Amino acid sequence: MAIEVSVSTTPNENAMKYTLNCNAIESGHKTYANADAAEESPVAKALFAIVGVSQVFLMADFISVTKKPEANWDNMEAAILDAIKSAY
């Protein structure tokens, strides 16, 4: 099955929500504050490889990515989508 991702804004201008057509995590939720903490999660690890990512949150069928305030979504969007699609 091809992974489909829909992107939506959040109340936090530094965070975007990526809703998947599959589960992002088997159960519960998980917040990763840095790349070292993300070692157990291939998708979080891939997202932290993108310059500007500051936090990754996984829950049910979505991933929330928070960027550093100085980062620009336009420069990150394609890489984020590629990282998510390649991890599932």
N, CA, C and O atoms as a GROMACS GRO file, in nm:
protein
  352
    1MET      N    1   0.085  -0.118   0.000
    1MET     CA    2   0.000   0.000   0.000
    1MET      C    3   0.089   0.124   0.000
    1MET      O    4   0.183   0.134   0.080
    2ALA      N    5   0.061   0.215  -0.088
    2ALA     CA    6   0.135   0.341  -0.092
    2ALA      C    7   0.095   0.429   0.026
    2ALA      O    8  -0.023   0.438   0.061
    3ILE      N    9   0.192   0.491   0.086
    3ILE     CA   10   0.165   0.579   0.198
    3ILE      C   11   0.115   0.713   0.145
    3ILE      O   12   0.177   0.776   0.059
    4GLU      N   13   0.003   0.755   0.199
    4GLU     CA   14  -0.052   0.885   0.166
    4GLU      C   15  -0.041   0.972   0.290
    4GLU      O   16  -0.068   0.927   0.401
    5VAL      N   17  -0.002   1.096   0.270
    5VAL     CA   18   0.017   1.189   0.381
    5VAL      C   19  -0.058   1.318   0.350
    5VAL      O   20  -0.040   1.377   0.244
    6SER      N   21  -0.142   1.360   0.444
    6SER     CA   22  -0.205   1.491   0.429
    6SER      C   23  -0.147   1.583   0.537
    6SER      O   24  -0.125   1.542   0.651
    7VAL      N   25  -0.124   1.706   0.498
    7VAL     CA   26  -0.058   1.802   0.584
    7VAL      C   27  -0.159   1.906   0.631
    7VAL      O   28  -0.239   1.955   0.552
    8SER      N   29  -0.155   1.938   0.761
    8SER     CA   30  -0.242   2.043   0.812
    8SER      C   31  -0.166   2.126   0.915
    8SER      O   32  -0.070   2.080   0.977
    9THR      N   33  -0.211   2.248   0.930
    9THR     CA   34  -0.149   2.338   1.027
    9THR      C   35  -0.200   2.304   1.167
    9THR      O   36  -0.297   2.230   1.184
   10THR      N   37  -0.132   2.358   1.264
   10THR     CA   38  -0.172   2.343   1.405
   10THR      C   39  -0.179   2.484   1.465
   10THR      O   40  -0.135   2.580   1.402
   11PRO      N   41  -0.232   2.496   1.585
   11PRO     CA   42  -0.232   2.628   1.650
   11PRO      C   43  -0.091   2.684   1.672
   11PRO      O   44  -0.073   2.805   1.684
   12ASN      N   45   0.007   2.597   1.677
   12ASN     CA   46   0.147   2.637   1.693
   12ASN      C   47   0.206   2.660   1.555
   12ASN      O   48   0.215   2.566   1.476
   13GLU      N   49   0.246   2.781   1.524
   13GLU     CA   50   0.300   2.811   1.391
   13GLU      C   51   0.430   2.737   1.361
   13GLU      O   52   0.471   2.729   1.245
   14ASN      N   53   0.494   2.682   1.464
   14ASN     CA   54   0.617   2.607   1.444
   14ASN      C   55   0.594   2.456   1.436
   14ASN      O   56   0.690   2.378   1.435
   15ALA      N   57   0.468   2.414   1.430
   15ALA     CA   58   0.436   2.270   1.421
   15ALA      C   59   0.338   2.244   1.307
   15ALA      O   60   0.248   2.323   1.281
   16MET      N   61   0.359   2.131   1.240
   16MET     CA   62   0.268   2.088   1.134
   16MET      C   63   0.227   1.944   1.165
   16MET      O   64   0.304   1.867   1.223
   17LYS      N   65   0.106   1.909   1.124
   17LYS     CA   66   0.051   1.775   1.148
   17LYS      C   67   0.049   1.700   1.015
   17LYS      O   68  -0.002   1.750   0.915
   18TYR      N   69   0.104   1.579   1.016
   18TYR     CA   70   0.110   1.493   0.898
   18TYR      C   71   0.026   1.369   0.927
   18TYR      O   72   0.067   1.282   1.003
   19THR      N   73  -0.092   1.362   0.866
   19THR     CA   74  -0.183   1.250   0.888
   19THR      C   75  -0.157   1.144   0.783
   19THR      O   76  -0.149   1.173   0.663
   20LEU      N   77  -0.143   1.019   0.829
   20LEU     CA   78  -0.109   0.907   0.741
   20LEU      C   79  -0.231   0.818   0.715
   20LEU      O   80  -0.329   0.824   0.790
   21ASN      N   81  -0.225   0.738   0.612
   21ASN     CA   82  -0.329   0.640   0.586
   21ASN      C   83  -0.291   0.505   0.649
   21ASN      O   84  -0.337   0.400   0.604
   22CYS      N   85  -0.208   0.509   0.752
   22CYS     CA   86  -0.169   0.392   0.829
   22CYS      C   87  -0.133   0.440   0.969
   22CYS      O   88  -0.132   0.561   0.995
   23ASN      N   89  -0.103   0.348   1.058
   23ASN     CA   90  -0.065   0.388   1.193
   23ASN      C   91   0.076   0.444   1.194
   23ASN      O   92   0.167   0.388   1.133
   24ALA      N   93   0.094   0.553   1.263
   24ALA     CA   94   0.227   0.611   1.282
   24ALA      C   95   0.301   0.540   1.394
   24ALA      O   96   0.424   0.533   1.395
   25ILE      N   97   0.224   0.485   1.489
   25ILE     CA   98   0.279   0.415   1.605
   25ILE      C   99   0.179   0.306   1.643
   25ILE      O  100   0.058   0.324   1.627
   26GLU      N  101   0.229   0.194   1.693
   26GLU     CA  102   0.140   0.082   1.723
   26GLU      C  103   0.036   0.113   1.830
   26GLU      O  104  -0.081   0.078   1.817
   27SER      N  105   0.080   0.180   1.937
   27SER     CA  106  -0.014   0.216   2.043
   27SER      C  107   0.043   0.333   2.122
   27SER      O  108   0.164   0.358   2.120
   28GLY      N  109  -0.044   0.402   2.191
   28GLY     CA  110  -0.001   0.513   2.274
   28GLY      C  111   0.050   0.630   2.193
   28GLY      O  112   0.000   0.659   2.084
   29HIS      N  113   0.148   0.698   2.247
   29HIS     CA  114   0.209   0.811   2.179
   29HIS      C  115   0.352   0.824   2.226
   29HIS      O  116   0.390   0.768   2.329
   30LYS      N  117   0.432   0.896   2.150
   30LYS     CA  118   0.572   0.913   2.184
   30LYS      C  119   0.620   1.048   2.136
   30LYS      O  120   0.592   1.088   2.022
   31THR      N  121   0.691   1.119   2.222
   31THR     CA  122   0.752   1.246   2.187
   31THR      C  123   0.902   1.230   2.187
   31THR      O  124   0.960   1.175   2.282
   32TYR      N  125   0.965   1.276   2.081
   32TYR     CA  126   1.111   1.273   2.070
   32TYR      C  127   1.160   1.417   2.068
   32TYR      O  128   1.121   1.496   1.982
   33ALA      N  129   1.248   1.451   2.162
   33ALA     CA  130   1.297   1.588   2.174
   33ALA      C  131   1.428   1.611   2.100
   33ALA      O  132   1.471   1.725   2.082
   34ASN      N  133   1.492   1.502   2.058
   34ASN     CA  134   1.618   1.517   1.986
   34ASN      C  135   1.653   1.386   1.914
   34ASN      O  136   1.587   1.284   1.933
   35ALA      N  137   1.756   1.392   1.832
   35ALA     CA  138   1.793   1.276   1.751
   35ALA      C  139   1.838   1.158   1.836
   35ALA      O  140   1.810   1.043   1.801
   36ASP      N  141   1.906   1.183   1.946
   36ASP     CA  142   1.951   1.073   2.033
   36ASP      C  143   1.833   0.995   2.088
   36ASP      O  144   1.837   0.872   2.093
   37ALA      N  145   1.729   1.064   2.129
   37ALA     CA  146   1.610   0.999   2.183
   37ALA      C  147   1.535   0.923   2.074
   37ALA      O  148   1.460   0.830   2.105
   38ALA      N  149   1.553   0.961   1.949
   38ALA     CA  150   1.478   0.904   1.837
   38ALA      C  151   1.540   0.777   1.780
   38ALA      O  152   1.489   0.724   1.681
   39GLU      N  153   1.646   0.727   1.839
   39GLU     CA  154   1.715   0.608   1.785
   39GLU      C  155   1.622   0.489   1.767
   39GLU      O  156   1.642   0.410   1.675
   40GLU      N  157   1.521   0.475   1.851
   40GLU     CA  158   1.430   0.359   1.844
   40GLU      C  159   1.325   0.372   1.734
   40GLU      O  160   1.259   0.274   1.701
   41SER      N  161   1.309   0.492   1.677
   41SER     CA  162   1.205   0.516   1.579
   41SER      C  163   1.265   0.556   1.445
   41SER      O  164   1.321   0.665   1.433
   42PRO      N  165   1.255   0.470   1.344
   42PRO     CA  166   1.312   0.505   1.213
   42PRO      C  167   1.257   0.635   1.155
   42PRO      O  168   1.332   0.713   1.096
   43VAL      N  169   1.128   0.659   1.171
   43VAL     CA  170   1.072   0.782   1.113
   43VAL      C  171   1.120   0.904   1.190
   43VAL      O  172   1.155   1.005   1.128
   44ALA      N  173   1.122   0.899   1.321
   44ALA     CA  174   1.170   1.014   1.399
   44ALA      C  175   1.318   1.039   1.371
   44ALA      O  176   1.361   1.153   1.359
   45LYS      N  177   1.394   0.933   1.361
   45LYS     CA  178   1.537   0.946   1.331
   45LYS      C  179   1.557   1.014   1.196
   45LYS      O  180   1.641   1.102   1.182
   46ALA      N  181   1.479   0.973   1.096
   46ALA     CA  182   1.488   1.034   0.963
   46ALA      C  183   1.447   1.181   0.966
   46ALA      O  184   1.507   1.264   0.898
   47LEU      N  185   1.346   1.213   1.045
   47LEU     CA  186   1.300   1.352   1.054
   47LEU      C  187   1.404   1.441   1.122
   47LEU      O  188   1.423   1.556   1.081
   48PHE      N  189   1.472   1.390   1.223
   48PHE     CA  190   1.574   1.470   1.289
   48PHE      C  191   1.697   1.493   1.200
   48PHE      O  192   1.778   1.581   1.229
   49ALA      N  193   1.711   1.415   1.094
   49ALA     CA  194   1.821   1.437   1.000
   49ALA      C  195   1.797   1.562   0.915
   49ALA      O  196   1.888   1.609   0.846
   50ILE      N  197   1.677   1.616   0.920
   50ILE     CA  198   1.640   1.736   0.844
   50ILE      C  199   1.675   1.859   0.926
   50ILE      O  200   1.632   1.872   1.041
   51VAL      N  201   1.752   1.947   0.868
   51VAL     CA  202   1.791   2.070   0.937
   51VAL      C  203   1.667   2.151   0.972
   51VAL      O  204   1.584   2.179   0.886
   52GLY      N  205   1.656   2.188   1.098
   52GLY     CA  206   1.545   2.271   1.144
   52GLY      C  207   1.443   2.199   1.229
   52GLY      O  208   1.364   2.264   1.297
   53VAL      N  209   1.442   2.065   1.227
   53VAL     CA  210   1.345   1.990   1.308
   53VAL      C  211   1.390   1.993   1.454
   53VAL      O  212   1.506   1.966   1.485
   54SER      N  213   1.295   2.027   1.544
   54SER     CA  214   1.330   2.035   1.687
   54SER      C  215   1.256   1.934   1.773
   54SER      O  216   1.301   1.904   1.884
   55GLN      N  217   1.143   1.879   1.724
   55GLN     CA  218   1.067   1.781   1.801
   55GLN      C  219   0.978   1.700   1.708
   55GLN      O  220   0.930   1.750   1.607
   56VAL      N  221   0.959   1.574   1.743
   56VAL     CA  222   0.871   1.484   1.666
   56VAL      C  223   0.777   1.415   1.765
   56VAL      O  224   0.821   1.363   1.867
   57PHE      N  225   0.647   1.416   1.733
   57PHE     CA  226   0.545   1.352   1.817
   57PHE      C  227   0.468   1.254   1.731
   57PHE      O  228   0.416   1.291   1.626
   58LEU      N  229   0.458   1.129   1.775
   58LEU     CA  230   0.383   1.026   1.703
   58LEU      C  231   0.263   0.984   1.787
   58LEU      O  232   0.275   0.963   1.907
   59MET      N  233   0.147   0.972   1.722
   59MET     CA  234   0.027   0.923   1.789
   59MET      C  235  -0.070   0.872   1.683
   59MET      O  236  -0.092   0.936   1.581
   60ALA      N  237  -0.127   0.757   1.709
   60ALA     CA  238  -0.228   0.697   1.621
   60ALA      C  239  -0.183   0.706   1.475
   60ALA      O  240  -0.084   0.644   1.437
   61ASP      N  241  -0.257   0.782   1.394
   61ASP     CA  242  -0.227   0.787   1.251
   61ASP      C  243  -0.166   0.920   1.209
   61ASP      O  244  -0.180   0.961   1.094
   62PHE      N  245  -0.099   0.989   1.303
   62PHE     CA  246  -0.037   1.115   1.261
   62PHE      C  247   0.097   1.139   1.330
   62PHE      O  248   0.129   1.080   1.434
   63ILE      N  249   0.172   1.227   1.268
   63ILE     CA  250   0.301   1.271   1.318
   63ILE      C  251   0.298   1.422   1.323
   63ILE      O  252   0.261   1.487   1.225
   64SER      N  253   0.338   1.477   1.434
   64SER     CA  254   0.351   1.623   1.445
   64SER      C  255   0.500   1.655   1.446
   64SER      O  256   0.576   1.599   1.524
   65VAL      N  257   0.539   1.745   1.357
   65VAL     CA  258   0.678   1.787   1.349
   65VAL      C  259   0.686   1.934   1.390
   65VAL      O  260   0.614   2.018   1.336
   66THR      N  261   0.773   1.962   1.486
   66THR     CA  262   0.795   2.099   1.530
   66THR      C  263   0.931   2.144   1.478
   66THR      O  264   1.030   2.071   1.487
   67LYS      N  265   0.934   2.263   1.424
   67LYS     CA  266   1.058   2.318   1.370
   67LYS      C  267   1.114   2.423   1.466
   67LYS      O  268   1.044   2.476   1.552
   68LYS      N  269   1.242   2.450   1.448
   68LYS     CA  270   1.304   2.560   1.521
   68LYS      C  271   1.245   2.690   1.468
   68LYS      O  272   1.214   2.699   1.349
   69PRO      N  273   1.227   2.791   1.553
   69PRO     CA  274   1.163   2.916   1.509
   69PRO      C  275   1.229   2.980   1.388
   69PRO      O  276   1.161   3.043   1.307
   70GLU      N  277   1.360   2.966   1.374
   70GLU     CA  278   1.430   3.030   1.263
   70GLU      C  279   1.422   2.948   1.132
   70GLU      O  280   1.459   2.999   1.026
   71ALA      N  281   1.375   2.825   1.140
   71ALA     CA  282   1.364   2.740   1.020
   71ALA      C  283   1.242   2.780   0.938
   71ALA      O  284   1.149   2.843   0.988
   72ASN      N  285   1.245   2.743   0.810
   72ASN     CA  286   1.140   2.780   0.716
   72ASN      C  287   1.071   2.654   0.663
   72ASN      O  288   1.138   2.565   0.609
   73TRP      N  289   0.940   2.645   0.678
   73TRP     CA  290   0.865   2.527   0.632
   73TRP      C  291   0.889   2.500   0.484
   73TRP      O  292   0.900   2.385   0.443
   74ASP      N  293   0.895   2.606   0.404
   74ASP     CA  294   0.913   2.588   0.259
   74ASP      C  295   1.040   2.511   0.227
   74ASP      O  296   1.044   2.435   0.130
   75ASN      N  297   1.142   2.529   0.308
   75ASN     CA  298   1.270   2.460   0.285
   75ASN      C  299   1.270   2.318   0.339
   75ASN      O  300   1.358   2.239   0.305
   76MET      N  301   1.172   2.284   0.421
   76MET     CA  302   1.170   2.155   0.490
   76MET      C  303   1.063   2.059   0.439
   76MET      O  304   1.078   1.937   0.453
   77GLU      N  305   0.958   2.109   0.381
   77GLU     CA  306   0.838   2.031   0.351
   77GLU      C  307   0.865   1.905   0.268
   77GLU      O  308   0.822   1.797   0.306
   78ALA      N  309   0.935   1.917   0.158
   78ALA     CA  310   0.960   1.801   0.070
   78ALA      C  311   1.042   1.695   0.144
   78ALA      O  312   1.013   1.575   0.132
   79ALA      N  313   1.142   1.737   0.219
   79ALA     CA  314   1.226   1.642   0.292
   79ALA      C  315   1.146   1.570   0.400
   79ALA      O  316   1.166   1.451   0.422
   80ILE      N  317   1.057   1.642   0.468
   80ILE     CA  318   0.973   1.580   0.571
   80ILE      C  319   0.882   1.475   0.508
   80ILE      O  320   0.873   1.363   0.559
   81LEU      N  321   0.817   1.509   0.399
   81LEU     CA  322   0.729   1.413   0.332
   81LEU      C  323   0.806   1.291   0.285
   81LEU      O  324   0.759   1.178   0.299
   82ASP      N  325   0.925   1.312   0.228
   82ASP     CA  326   1.008   1.199   0.183
   82ASP      C  327   1.047   1.110   0.300
   82ASP      O  328   1.043   0.988   0.289
   83ALA      N  329   1.086   1.172   0.411
   83ALA     CA  330   1.128   1.094   0.529
   83ALA      C  331   1.013   1.009   0.581
   83ALA      O  332   1.032   0.892   0.615
   84ILE      N  333   0.894   1.066   0.588
   84ILE     CA  334   0.778   0.992   0.637
   84ILE      C  335   0.744   0.877   0.542
   84ILE      O  336   0.724   0.764   0.586
   85LYS      N  337   0.737   0.906   0.414
   85LYS     CA  338   0.698   0.802   0.316
   85LYS      C  339   0.800   0.690   0.310
   85LYS      O  340   0.763   0.575   0.290
   86SER      N  341   0.928   0.722   0.325
   86SER     CA  342   1.030   0.617   0.316
   86SER      C  343   1.039   0.533   0.442
   86SER      O  344   1.095   0.423   0.439
   87ALA      N  345   0.984   0.581   0.553
   87ALA     CA  346   0.991   0.508   0.679
   87ALA      C  347   0.879   0.405   0.696
   87ALA      O  348   0.888   0.318   0.783
   88TYR      N  349   0.774   0.415   0.614
   88TYR     CA  350   0.660   0.324   0.630
   88TYR      C  351   0.638   0.236   0.510
   88TYR      O  352   0.546   0.155   0.508
   0.00000   0.00000   0.00000
